[in-house]
């Protein structure tokens, strides 16, 4: 996020009550959680070699 964009956001929420902030945050969090869940449901392992490489990088004695 650029400083300009951050300033725009902060100007937009200036004067916002904490309770209103909680409502907005709740809505945004739910939307992101839904998108994350959807993405998780579509993820799958493609290359077993990736798994082996990750294990080997953390546990060198395994491979």
PDB file of N, H, CA, C and O in Angstrom:
ATOM      1  N   UNK A   1       0.854  -1.170   0.000  1.00  0.00           N
ATOM      2  CA  UNK A   1       0.000   0.000   0.000  1.00  0.00           C
ATOM      3  C   UNK A   1       0.897   1.229   0.000  1.00  0.00           C
ATOM      4  O   UNK A   1       1.854   1.322   0.769  1.00  0.00           O
ATOM      5  N   UNK A   2       0.578   2.138  -0.850  1.00  0.00           N
ATOM      6  H   UNK A   2      -0.199   2.063  -1.475  1.00  0.00           H
ATOM      7  CA  UNK A   2       1.357   3.372  -0.907  1.00  0.00           C
ATOM      8  C   UNK A   2       0.924   4.299   0.227  1.00  0.00           C
ATOM      9  O   UNK A   2      -0.153   4.145   0.805  1.00  0.00           O
ATOM     10  N   UNK A   3       1.780   5.250   0.524  1.00  0.00           N
ATOM     11  H   UNK A   3       2.655   5.375   0.054  1.00  0.00           H
ATOM     12  CA  UNK A   3       1.455   6.241   1.557  1.00  0.00           C
ATOM     13  C   UNK A   3       0.224   7.042   1.152  1.00  0.00           C
ATOM     14  O   UNK A   3      -0.603   7.390   1.994  1.00  0.00           O
ATOM     15  N   UNK A   4       0.107   7.332  -0.137  1.00  0.00           N
ATOM     16  H   UNK A   4       0.779   7.049  -0.822  1.00  0.00           H
ATOM     17  CA  UNK A   4      -1.053   8.071  -0.632  1.00  0.00           C
ATOM     18  C   UNK A   4      -2.346   7.291  -0.377  1.00  0.00           C
ATOM     19  O   UNK A   4      -3.333   7.850   0.100  1.00  0.00           O
ATOM     20  N   UNK A   5      -2.328   6.003  -0.697  1.00  0.00           N
ATOM     21  H   UNK A   5      -1.526   5.549  -1.085  1.00  0.00           H
ATOM     22  CA  UNK A   5      -3.507   5.158  -0.490  1.00  0.00           C
ATOM     23  C   UNK A   5      -3.839   5.060   0.996  1.00  0.00           C
ATOM     24  O   UNK A   5      -5.007   5.121   1.380  1.00  0.00           O
ATOM     25  N   UNK A   6      -2.819   4.910   1.826  1.00  0.00           N
ATOM     26  H   UNK A   6      -1.870   4.861   1.515  1.00  0.00           H
ATOM     27  CA  UNK A   6      -3.028   4.852   3.274  1.00  0.00           C
ATOM     28  C   UNK A   6      -3.671   6.134   3.778  1.00  0.00           C
ATOM     29  O   UNK A   6      -4.586   6.091   4.601  1.00  0.00           O
ATOM     30  N   UNK A   7      -3.206   7.254   3.298  1.00  0.00           N
ATOM     31  H   UNK A   7      -2.463   7.289   2.629  1.00  0.00           H
ATOM     32  CA  UNK A   7      -3.798   8.536   3.701  1.00  0.00           C
ATOM     33  C   UNK A   7      -5.257   8.639   3.266  1.00  0.00           C
ATOM     34  O   UNK A   7      -6.084   9.168   4.007  1.00  0.00           O
ATOM     35  N   UNK A   8      -5.581   8.141   2.079  1.00  0.00           N
ATOM     36  H   UNK A   8      -4.908   7.711   1.477  1.00  0.00           H
ATOM     37  CA  UNK A   8      -6.964   8.152   1.611  1.00  0.00           C
ATOM     38  C   UNK A   8      -7.851   7.317   2.529  1.00  0.00           C
ATOM     39  O   UNK A   8      -8.952   7.730   2.893  1.00  0.00           O
ATOM     40  N   UNK A   9      -7.360   6.144   2.897  1.00  0.00           N
ATOM     41  H   UNK A   9      -6.465   5.808   2.601  1.00  0.00           H
ATOM     42  CA  UNK A   9      -8.136   5.263   3.770  1.00  0.00           C
ATOM     43  C   UNK A   9      -8.334   5.916   5.135  1.00  0.00           C
ATOM     44  O   UNK A   9      -9.446   5.935   5.663  1.00  0.00           O
ATOM     45  N   UNK A  10      -7.267   6.444   5.696  1.00  0.00           N
ATOM     46  H   UNK A  10      -6.364   6.428   5.267  1.00  0.00           H
ATOM     47  CA  UNK A  10      -7.358   7.061   7.015  1.00  0.00           C
ATOM     48  C   UNK A  10      -8.256   8.295   6.998  1.00  0.00           C
ATOM     49  O   UNK A  10      -8.983   8.538   7.962  1.00  0.00           O
ATOM     50  N   UNK A  11      -8.219   9.065   5.935  1.00  0.00           N
ATOM     51  H   UNK A  11      -7.629   8.868   5.152  1.00  0.00           H
ATOM     52  CA  UNK A  11      -9.132  10.211   5.811  1.00  0.00           C
ATOM     53  C   UNK A  11     -10.583   9.735   5.755  1.00  0.00           C
ATOM     54  O   UNK A  11     -11.476  10.368   6.320  1.00  0.00           O
ATOM     55  N   UNK A  12     -10.807   8.621   5.072  1.00  0.00           N
ATOM     56  H   UNK A  12     -10.082   8.107   4.614  1.00  0.00           H
ATOM     57  CA  UNK A  12     -12.166   8.103   4.921  1.00  0.00           C
ATOM     58  C   UNK A  12     -12.748   7.611   6.246  1.00  0.00           C
ATOM     59  O   UNK A  12     -13.959   7.687   6.454  1.00  0.00           O
ATOM     60  N   UNK A  13     -11.905   7.111   7.136  1.00  0.00           N
ATOM     61  H   UNK A  13     -10.922   7.049   6.967  1.00  0.00           H
ATOM     62  CA  UNK A  13     -12.420   6.588   8.415  1.00  0.00           C
ATOM     63  C   UNK A  13     -12.292   7.585   9.564  1.00  0.00           C
ATOM     64  O   UNK A  13     -12.618   7.267  10.708  1.00  0.00           O
ATOM     65  N   UNK A  14     -11.831   8.757   9.265  1.00  0.00           N
ATOM     66  H   UNK A  14     -11.566   9.015   8.336  1.00  0.00           H
ATOM     67  CA  UNK A  14     -11.705   9.785  10.300  1.00  0.00           C
ATOM     68  C   UNK A  14     -13.076  10.047  10.920  1.00  0.00           C
ATOM     69  O   UNK A  14     -14.056  10.267  10.209  1.00  0.00           O
ATOM     70  N   UNK A  15     -13.132  10.021  12.244  1.00  0.00           N
ATOM     71  H   UNK A  15     -12.335   9.843  12.821  1.00  0.00           H
ATOM     72  CA  UNK A  15     -14.384  10.264  12.947  1.00  0.00           C
ATOM     73  C   UNK A  15     -15.245   9.021  13.138  1.00  0.00           C
ATOM     74  O   UNK A  15     -16.317   9.096  13.738  1.00  0.00           O
ATOM     75  N   UNK A  16     -14.792   7.898  12.641  1.00  0.00           N
ATOM     76  H   UNK A  16     -13.921   7.837  12.154  1.00  0.00           H
ATOM     77  CA  UNK A  16     -15.534   6.643  12.748  1.00  0.00           C
ATOM     78  C   UNK A  16     -15.508   6.158  14.197  1.00  0.00           C
ATOM     79  O   UNK A  16     -14.453   6.161  14.832  1.00  0.00           O
ATOM     80  N   UNK A  17     -16.647   5.747  14.718  1.00  0.00           N
ATOM     81  H   UNK A  17     -17.504   5.745  14.203  1.00  0.00           H
ATOM     82  CA  UNK A  17     -16.685   5.229  16.084  1.00  0.00           C
ATOM     83  C   UNK A  17     -16.083   3.827  16.117  1.00  0.00           C
ATOM     84  O   UNK A  17     -15.998   3.146  15.095  1.00  0.00           O
ATOM     85  N   UNK A  18     -15.672   3.417  17.296  1.00  0.00           N
ATOM     86  H   UNK A  18     -15.740   3.970  18.126  1.00  0.00           H
ATOM     87  CA  UNK A  18     -15.104   2.084  17.431  1.00  0.00           C
ATOM     88  C   UNK A  18     -16.136   1.021  17.082  1.00  0.00           C
ATOM     89  O   UNK A  18     -15.806   0.027  16.435  1.00  0.00           O
ATOM     90  N   UNK A  19     -17.372   1.217  17.499  1.00  0.00           N
ATOM     91  H   UNK A  19     -17.641   2.024  18.024  1.00  0.00           H
ATOM     92  CA  UNK A  19     -18.433   0.255  17.209  1.00  0.00           C
ATOM     93  C   UNK A  19     -18.656   0.121  15.703  1.00  0.00           C
ATOM     94  O   UNK A  19     -18.835  -0.986  15.196  1.00  0.00           O
ATOM     95  N   UNK A  20     -18.646   1.246  14.990  1.00  0.00           N
ATOM     96  H   UNK A  20     -18.501   2.145  15.401  1.00  0.00           H
ATOM     97  CA  UNK A  20     -18.790   1.181  13.538  1.00  0.00           C
ATOM     98  C   UNK A  20     -17.594   0.492  12.896  1.00  0.00           C
ATOM     99  O   UNK A  20     -17.738  -0.250  11.925  1.00  0.00           O
ATOM    100  N   UNK A  21     -16.404   0.749  13.454  1.00  0.00           N
ATOM    101  H   UNK A  21     -16.287   1.353  14.243  1.00  0.00           H
ATOM    102  CA  UNK A  21     -15.205   0.078  12.958  1.00  0.00           C
ATOM    103  C   UNK A  21     -15.336  -1.436  13.123  1.00  0.00           C
ATOM    104  O   UNK A  21     -14.967  -2.192  12.224  1.00  0.00           O
ATOM    105  N   UNK A  22     -15.858  -1.880  14.262  1.00  0.00           N
ATOM    106  H   UNK A  22     -16.159  -1.267  14.992  1.00  0.00           H
ATOM    107  CA  UNK A  22     -16.049  -3.313  14.492  1.00  0.00           C
ATOM    108  C   UNK A  22     -16.990  -3.928  13.456  1.00  0.00           C
ATOM    109  O   UNK A  22     -16.759  -5.041  12.983  1.00  0.00           O
ATOM    110  N   UNK A  23     -18.037  -3.206  13.110  1.00  0.00           N
ATOM    111  H   UNK A  23     -18.225  -2.302  13.495  1.00  0.00           H
ATOM    112  CA  UNK A  23     -18.995  -3.710  12.111  1.00  0.00           C
ATOM    113  C   UNK A  23     -18.322  -3.840  10.748  1.00  0.00           C
ATOM    114  O   UNK A  23     -18.503  -4.846  10.061  1.00  0.00           O
ATOM    115  N   UNK A  24     -17.560  -2.845  10.359  1.00  0.00           N
ATOM    116  H   UNK A  24     -17.413  -2.029  10.917  1.00  0.00           H
ATOM    117  CA  UNK A  24     -16.868  -2.876   9.068  1.00  0.00           C
ATOM    118  C   UNK A  24     -15.837  -3.992   9.057  1.00  0.00           C
ATOM    119  O   UNK A  24     -15.747  -4.758   8.097  1.00  0.00           O
ATOM    120  N   UNK A  25     -15.057  -4.079  10.137  1.00  0.00           N
ATOM    121  H   UNK A  25     -15.131  -3.457  10.917  1.00  0.00           H
ATOM    122  CA  UNK A  25     -14.038  -5.125  10.239  1.00  0.00           C
ATOM    123  C   UNK A  25     -14.669  -6.513  10.170  1.00  0.00           C
ATOM    124  O   UNK A  25     -14.144  -7.404   9.503  1.00  0.00           O
ATOM    125  N   UNK A  26     -15.791  -6.696  10.857  1.00  0.00           N
ATOM    126  H   UNK A  26     -16.218  -5.973  11.399  1.00  0.00           H
ATOM    127  CA  UNK A  26     -16.496  -7.975  10.835  1.00  0.00           C
ATOM    128  C   UNK A  26     -16.850  -8.359   9.398  1.00  0.00           C
ATOM    129  O   UNK A  26     -16.601  -9.486   8.969  1.00  0.00           O
ATOM    130  N   UNK A  27     -17.428  -7.423   8.670  1.00  0.00           N
ATOM    131  H   UNK A  27     -17.630  -6.508   9.019  1.00  0.00           H
ATOM    132  CA  UNK A  27     -17.825  -7.704   7.289  1.00  0.00           C
ATOM    133  C   UNK A  27     -16.644  -8.025   6.401  1.00  0.00           C
ATOM    134  O   UNK A  27     -16.697  -8.970   5.614  1.00  0.00           O
ATOM    135  N   UNK A  28     -15.590  -7.260   6.516  1.00  0.00           N
ATOM    136  H   UNK A  28     -15.547  -6.492   7.156  1.00  0.00           H
ATOM    137  CA  UNK A  28     -14.394  -7.483   5.700  1.00  0.00           C
ATOM    138  C   UNK A  28     -13.762  -8.822   6.046  1.00  0.00           C
ATOM    139  O   UNK A  28     -13.387  -9.582   5.153  1.00  0.00           O
ATOM    140  N   UNK A  29     -13.642  -9.114   7.341  1.00  0.00           N
ATOM    141  H   UNK A  29     -13.947  -8.496   8.066  1.00  0.00           H
ATOM    142  CA  UNK A  29     -13.060 -10.389   7.757  1.00  0.00           C
ATOM    143  C   UNK A  29     -13.863 -11.569   7.223  1.00  0.00           C
ATOM    144  O   UNK A  29     -13.276 -12.552   6.772  1.00  0.00           O
ATOM    145  N   UNK A  30     -15.193 -11.494   7.264  1.00  0.00           N
ATOM    146  H   UNK A  30     -15.670 -10.696   7.631  1.00  0.00           H
ATOM    147  CA  UNK A  30     -16.009 -12.603   6.777  1.00  0.00           C
ATOM    148  C   UNK A  30     -15.821 -12.813   5.272  1.00  0.00           C
ATOM    149  O   UNK A  30     -15.752 -13.948   4.801  1.00  0.00           O
ATOM    150  N   UNK A  31     -15.740 -11.716   4.531  1.00  0.00           N
ATOM    151  H   UNK A  31     -15.797 -10.794   4.914  1.00  0.00           H
ATOM    152  CA  UNK A  31     -15.542 -11.836   3.082  1.00  0.00           C
ATOM    153  C   UNK A  31     -14.193 -12.496   2.788  1.00  0.00           C
ATOM    154  O   UNK A  31     -14.112 -13.399   1.955  1.00  0.00           O
ATOM    155  N   UNK A  32     -13.131 -12.045   3.472  1.00  0.00           N
ATOM    156  H   UNK A  32     -13.197 -11.311   4.148  1.00  0.00           H
ATOM    157  CA  UNK A  32     -11.816 -12.645   3.254  1.00  0.00           C
ATOM    158  C   UNK A  32     -11.799 -14.104   3.696  1.00  0.00           C
ATOM    159  O   UNK A  32     -11.215 -14.945   3.013  1.00  0.00           O
ATOM    160  N   UNK A  33     -12.428 -14.417   4.827  1.00  0.00           N
ATOM    161  H   UNK A  33     -12.901 -13.733   5.382  1.00  0.00           H
ATOM    162  CA  UNK A  33     -12.468 -15.802   5.292  1.00  0.00           C
ATOM    163  C   UNK A  33     -13.171 -16.696   4.278  1.00  0.00           C
ATOM    164  O   UNK A  33     -12.741 -17.825   4.042  1.00  0.00           O
ATOM    165  N   UNK A  34     -14.239 -16.204   3.686  1.00  0.00           N
ATOM    166  H   UNK A  34     -14.589 -15.287   3.878  1.00  0.00           H
ATOM    167  CA  UNK A  34     -14.954 -16.981   2.678  1.00  0.00           C
ATOM    168  C   UNK A  34     -14.069 -17.232   1.458  1.00  0.00           C
ATOM    169  O   UNK A  34     -14.045 -18.338   0.917  1.00  0.00           O
ATOM    170  N   UNK A  35     -13.348 -16.205   1.033  1.00  0.00           N
ATOM    171  H   UNK A  35     -13.368 -15.307   1.472  1.00  0.00           H
ATOM    172  CA  UNK A  35     -12.454 -16.351  -0.118  1.00  0.00           C
ATOM    173  C   UNK A  35     -11.316 -17.317   0.191  1.00  0.00           C
ATOM    174  O   UNK A  35     -10.933 -18.121  -0.659  1.00  0.00           O
ATOM    175  N   UNK A  36     -10.775 -17.240   1.410  1.00  0.00           N
ATOM    176  H   UNK A  36     -11.087 -16.587   2.100  1.00  0.00           H
ATOM    177  CA  UNK A  36      -9.706 -18.147   1.815  1.00  0.00           C
ATOM    178  C   UNK A  36     -10.212 -19.583   1.829  1.00  0.00           C
ATOM    179  O   UNK A  36      -9.537 -20.482   1.329  1.00  0.00           O
ATOM    180  N   UNK A  37     -11.384 -19.805   2.393  1.00  0.00           N
ATOM    181  H   UNK A  37     -11.933 -19.075   2.800  1.00  0.00           H
ATOM    182  CA  UNK A  37     -11.959 -21.146   2.441  1.00  0.00           C
ATOM    183  C   UNK A  37     -12.172 -21.689   1.035  1.00  0.00           C
ATOM    184  O   UNK A  37     -11.883 -22.855   0.765  1.00  0.00           O
ATOM    185  N   UNK A  38     -12.670 -20.856   0.150  1.00  0.00           N
ATOM    186  H   UNK A  38     -12.904 -19.909   0.370  1.00  0.00           H
ATOM    187  CA  UNK A  38     -12.886 -21.279  -1.234  1.00  0.00           C
ATOM    188  C   UNK A  38     -11.565 -21.686  -1.880  1.00  0.00           C
ATOM    189  O   UNK A  38     -11.490 -22.710  -2.560  1.00  0.00           O
ATOM    190  N   UNK A  39     -10.525 -20.884  -1.667  1.00  0.00           N
ATOM    191  H   UNK A  39     -10.585 -20.053  -1.115  1.00  0.00           H
ATOM    192  CA  UNK A  39      -9.212 -21.207  -2.233  1.00  0.00           C
ATOM    193  C   UNK A  39      -8.669 -22.493  -1.635  1.00  0.00           C
ATOM    194  O   UNK A  39      -8.082 -23.306  -2.348  1.00  0.00           O
ATOM    195  N   UNK A  40      -8.856 -22.691  -0.325  1.00  0.00           N
ATOM    196  H   UNK A  40      -9.333 -22.030   0.255  1.00  0.00           H
ATOM    197  CA  UNK A  40      -8.377 -23.912   0.320  1.00  0.00           C
ATOM    198  C   UNK A  40      -9.045 -25.141  -0.278  1.00  0.00           C
ATOM    199  O   UNK A  40      -8.408 -26.181  -0.449  1.00  0.00           O
ATOM    200  N   UNK A  41     -10.313 -25.023  -0.591  1.00  0.00           N
ATOM    201  H   UNK A  41     -10.830 -24.179  -0.453  1.00  0.00           H
ATOM    202  CA  UNK A  41     -11.040 -26.159  -1.151  1.00  0.00           C
ATOM    203  C   UNK A  41     -10.536 -26.528  -2.543  1.00  0.00           C
ATOM    204  O   UNK A  41     -10.742 -27.654  -2.997  1.00  0.00           O
ATOM    205  N   UNK A  42      -9.889 -25.604  -3.213  1.00  0.00           N
ATOM    206  H   UNK A  42      -9.722 -24.689  -2.844  1.00  0.00           H
ATOM    207  CA  UNK A  42      -9.408 -25.851  -4.571  1.00  0.00           C
ATOM    208  C   UNK A  42      -7.933 -26.232  -4.623  1.00  0.00           C
ATOM    209  O   UNK A  42      -7.431 -26.602  -5.685  1.00  0.00           O
ATOM    210  N   UNK A  43      -7.228 -26.147  -3.492  1.00  0.00           N
ATOM    211  H   UNK A  43      -7.635 -25.847  -2.629  1.00  0.00           H
ATOM    212  CA  UNK A  43      -5.805 -26.462  -3.459  1.00  0.00           C
ATOM    213  C   UNK A  43      -5.583 -27.967  -3.460  1.00  0.00           C
ATOM    214  O   UNK A  43      -6.344 -28.719  -2.851  1.00  0.00           O
ATOM    215  N   UNK A  44      -4.538 -28.397  -4.146  1.00  0.00           N
ATOM    216  H   UNK A  44      -3.919 -27.786  -4.640  1.00  0.00           H
ATOM    217  CA  UNK A  44      -4.153 -29.803  -4.109  1.00  0.00           C
ATOM    218  C   UNK A  44      -2.649 -29.906  -4.353  1.00  0.00           C
ATOM    219  O   UNK A  44      -2.028 -29.011  -4.927  1.00  0.00           O
ATOM    220  N   UNK A  45      -2.090 -31.012  -3.903  1.00  0.00           N
ATOM    221  H   UNK A  45      -2.594 -31.739  -3.436  1.00  0.00           H
ATOM    222  CA  UNK A  45      -0.660 -31.247  -4.134  1.00  0.00           C
ATOM    223  C   UNK A  45      -0.442 -31.593  -5.596  1.00  0.00           C
ATOM    224  O   UNK A  45      -1.140 -32.435  -6.159  1.00  0.00           O
ATOM    225  N   UNK A  46       0.519 -30.944  -6.194  1.00  0.00           N
ATOM    226  H   UNK A  46       1.087 -30.260  -5.737  1.00  0.00           H
ATOM    227  CA  UNK A  46       0.824 -31.175  -7.602  1.00  0.00           C
ATOM    228  C   UNK A  46       2.060 -32.043  -7.760  1.00  0.00           C
ATOM    229  O   UNK A  46       2.070 -32.981  -8.558  1.00  0.00           O
ATOM    230  N   UNK A  47       3.110 -31.727  -6.995  1.00  0.00           N
ATOM    231  H   UNK A  47       3.101 -30.965  -6.347  1.00  0.00           H
ATOM    232  CA  UNK A  47       4.403 -32.370  -7.203  1.00  0.00           C
ATOM    233  C   UNK A  47       4.914 -32.955  -5.884  1.00  0.00           C
ATOM    234  O   UNK A  47       5.276 -32.199  -4.984  1.00  0.00           O
ATOM    235  N   UNK A  48       4.950 -34.280  -5.752  1.00  0.00           N
ATOM    236  H   UNK A  48       4.655 -34.894  -6.483  1.00  0.00           H
ATOM    237  CA  UNK A  48       5.472 -34.894  -4.527  1.00  0.00           C
ATOM    238  C   UNK A  48       6.916 -34.472  -4.243  1.00  0.00           C
ATOM    239  O   UNK A  48       7.352 -34.480  -3.092  1.00  0.00           O
ATOM    240  N   UNK A  49       7.640 -34.111  -5.270  1.00  0.00           N
ATOM    241  H   UNK A  49       7.286 -34.104  -6.205  1.00  0.00           H
ATOM    242  CA  UNK A  49       9.016 -33.641  -5.092  1.00  0.00           C
ATOM    243  C   UNK A  49       9.089 -32.395  -4.226  1.00  0.00           C
ATOM    244  O   UNK A  49      10.051 -32.209  -3.481  1.00  0.00           O
ATOM    245  N   UNK A  50       8.080 -31.545  -4.320  1.00  0.00           N
ATOM    246  H   UNK A  50       7.299 -31.696  -4.925  1.00  0.00           H
ATOM    247  CA  UNK A  50       8.036 -30.349  -3.474  1.00  0.00           C
ATOM    248  C   UNK A  50       7.957 -30.732  -2.004  1.00  0.00           C
ATOM    249  O   UNK A  50       8.609 -30.116  -1.160  1.00  0.00           O
ATOM    250  N   UNK A  51       7.156 -31.750  -1.699  1.00  0.00           N
ATOM    251  H   UNK A  51       6.626 -32.250  -2.384  1.00  0.00           H
ATOM    252  CA  UNK A  51       7.001 -32.211  -0.320  1.00  0.00           C
ATOM    253  C   UNK A  51       8.322 -32.779   0.182  1.00  0.00           C
ATOM    254  O   UNK A  51       8.754 -32.472   1.293  1.00  0.00           O
ATOM    255  N   UNK A  52       8.951 -33.593  -0.624  1.00  0.00           N
ATOM    256  H   UNK A  52       8.601 -33.842  -1.527  1.00  0.00           H
ATOM    257  CA  UNK A  52      10.226 -34.190  -0.240  1.00  0.00           C
ATOM    258  C   UNK A  52      11.269 -33.105   0.006  1.00  0.00           C
ATOM    259  O   UNK A  52      12.026 -33.183   0.974  1.00  0.00           O
ATOM    260  N   UNK A  53      11.314 -32.107  -0.851  1.00  0.00           N
ATOM    261  H   UNK A  53      10.699 -32.044  -1.637  1.00  0.00           H
ATOM    262  CA  UNK A  53      12.279 -31.017  -0.696  1.00  0.00           C
ATOM    263  C   UNK A  53      12.043 -30.246   0.595  1.00  0.00           C
ATOM    264  O   UNK A  53      12.999 -29.876   1.277  1.00  0.00           O
ATOM    265  N   UNK A  54      10.787 -30.001   0.940  1.00  0.00           N
ATOM    266  H   UNK A  54      10.010 -30.301   0.386  1.00  0.00           H
ATOM    267  CA  UNK A  54      10.477 -29.273   2.183  1.00  0.00           C
ATOM    268  C   UNK A  54      10.877 -30.094   3.398  1.00  0.00           C
ATOM    269  O   UNK A  54      11.457 -29.569   4.348  1.00  0.00           O
ATOM    270  N   UNK A  55      10.565 -31.384   3.364  1.00  0.00           N
ATOM    271  H   UNK A  55      10.094 -31.810   2.592  1.00  0.00           H
ATOM    272  CA  UNK A  55      10.952 -32.256   4.486  1.00  0.00           C
ATOM    273  C   UNK A  55      12.467 -32.300   4.620  1.00  0.00           C
ATOM    274  O   UNK A  55      13.006 -32.196   5.721  1.00  0.00           O
ATOM    275  N   UNK A  56      13.145 -32.454   3.492  1.00  0.00           N
ATOM    276  H   UNK A  56      12.706 -32.538   2.597  1.00  0.00           H
ATOM    277  CA  UNK A  56      14.617 -32.545   3.504  1.00  0.00           C
ATOM    278  C   UNK A  56      15.245 -31.253   4.000  1.00  0.00           C
ATOM    279  O   UNK A  56      16.279 -31.288   4.666  1.00  0.00           O
ATOM    280  N   UNK A  57      14.640 -30.118   3.690  1.00  0.00           N
ATOM    281  H   UNK A  57      13.800 -30.090   3.149  1.00  0.00           H
ATOM    282  CA  UNK A  57      15.227 -28.846   4.131  1.00  0.00           C
ATOM    283  C   UNK A  57      15.095 -28.648   5.641  1.00  0.00           C
ATOM    284  O   UNK A  57      15.883 -27.929   6.256  1.00  0.00           O
ATOM    285  N   UNK A  58      14.101 -29.289   6.220  1.00  0.00           N
ATOM    286  H   UNK A  58      13.461 -29.873   5.720  1.00  0.00           H
ATOM    287  CA  UNK A  58      13.888 -29.145   7.663  1.00  0.00           C
ATOM    288  C   UNK A  58      14.467 -30.312   8.446  1.00  0.00           C
ATOM    289  O   UNK A  58      14.918 -30.142   9.579  1.00  0.00           O
ATOM    290  N   UNK A  59      14.456 -31.488   7.851  1.00  0.00           N
ATOM    291  H   UNK A  59      14.090 -31.627   6.930  1.00  0.00           H
ATOM    292  CA  UNK A  59      14.966 -32.708   8.491  1.00  0.00           C
ATOM    293  C   UNK A  59      15.964 -33.389   7.549  1.00  0.00           C
ATOM    294  O   UNK A  59      15.610 -34.339   6.851  1.00  0.00           O
ATOM    295  N   UNK A  60      17.196 -32.910   7.529  1.00  0.00           N
ATOM    296  H   UNK A  60      17.484 -32.139   8.096  1.00  0.00           H
ATOM    297  CA  UNK A  60      18.179 -33.437   6.584  1.00  0.00           C
ATOM    298  C   UNK A  60      18.429 -34.946   6.723  1.00  0.00           C
ATOM    299  O   UNK A  60      18.812 -35.597   5.751  1.00  0.00           O
ATOM    300  N   UNK A  61      18.218 -35.499   7.904  1.00  0.00           N
ATOM    301  H   UNK A  61      17.906 -34.970   8.694  1.00  0.00           H
ATOM    302  CA  UNK A  61      18.501 -36.921   8.104  1.00  0.00           C
ATOM    303  C   UNK A  61      17.434 -37.830   7.515  1.00  0.00           C
ATOM    304  O   UNK A  61      17.633 -39.043   7.453  1.00  0.00           O
ATOM    305  N   UNK A  62      16.302 -37.272   7.078  1.00  0.00           N
ATOM    306  H   UNK A  62      16.141 -36.286   7.129  1.00  0.00           H
ATOM    307  CA  UNK A  62      15.203 -38.079   6.553  1.00  0.00           C
ATOM    308  C   UNK A  62      15.503 -38.587   5.154  1.00  0.00           C
ATOM    309  O   UNK A  62      15.135 -39.712   4.815  1.00  0.00           O
ATOM    310  N   UNK A  63      16.157 -37.787   4.346  1.00  0.00           N
ATOM    311  H   UNK A  63      16.456 -36.873   4.622  1.00  0.00           H
ATOM    312  CA  UNK A  63      16.394 -38.200   2.958  1.00  0.00           C
ATOM    313  C   UNK A  63      17.798 -38.720   2.752  1.00  0.00           C
ATOM    314  O   UNK A  63      18.156 -39.107   1.640  1.00  0.00           O
TER     315      UNK A  63
END
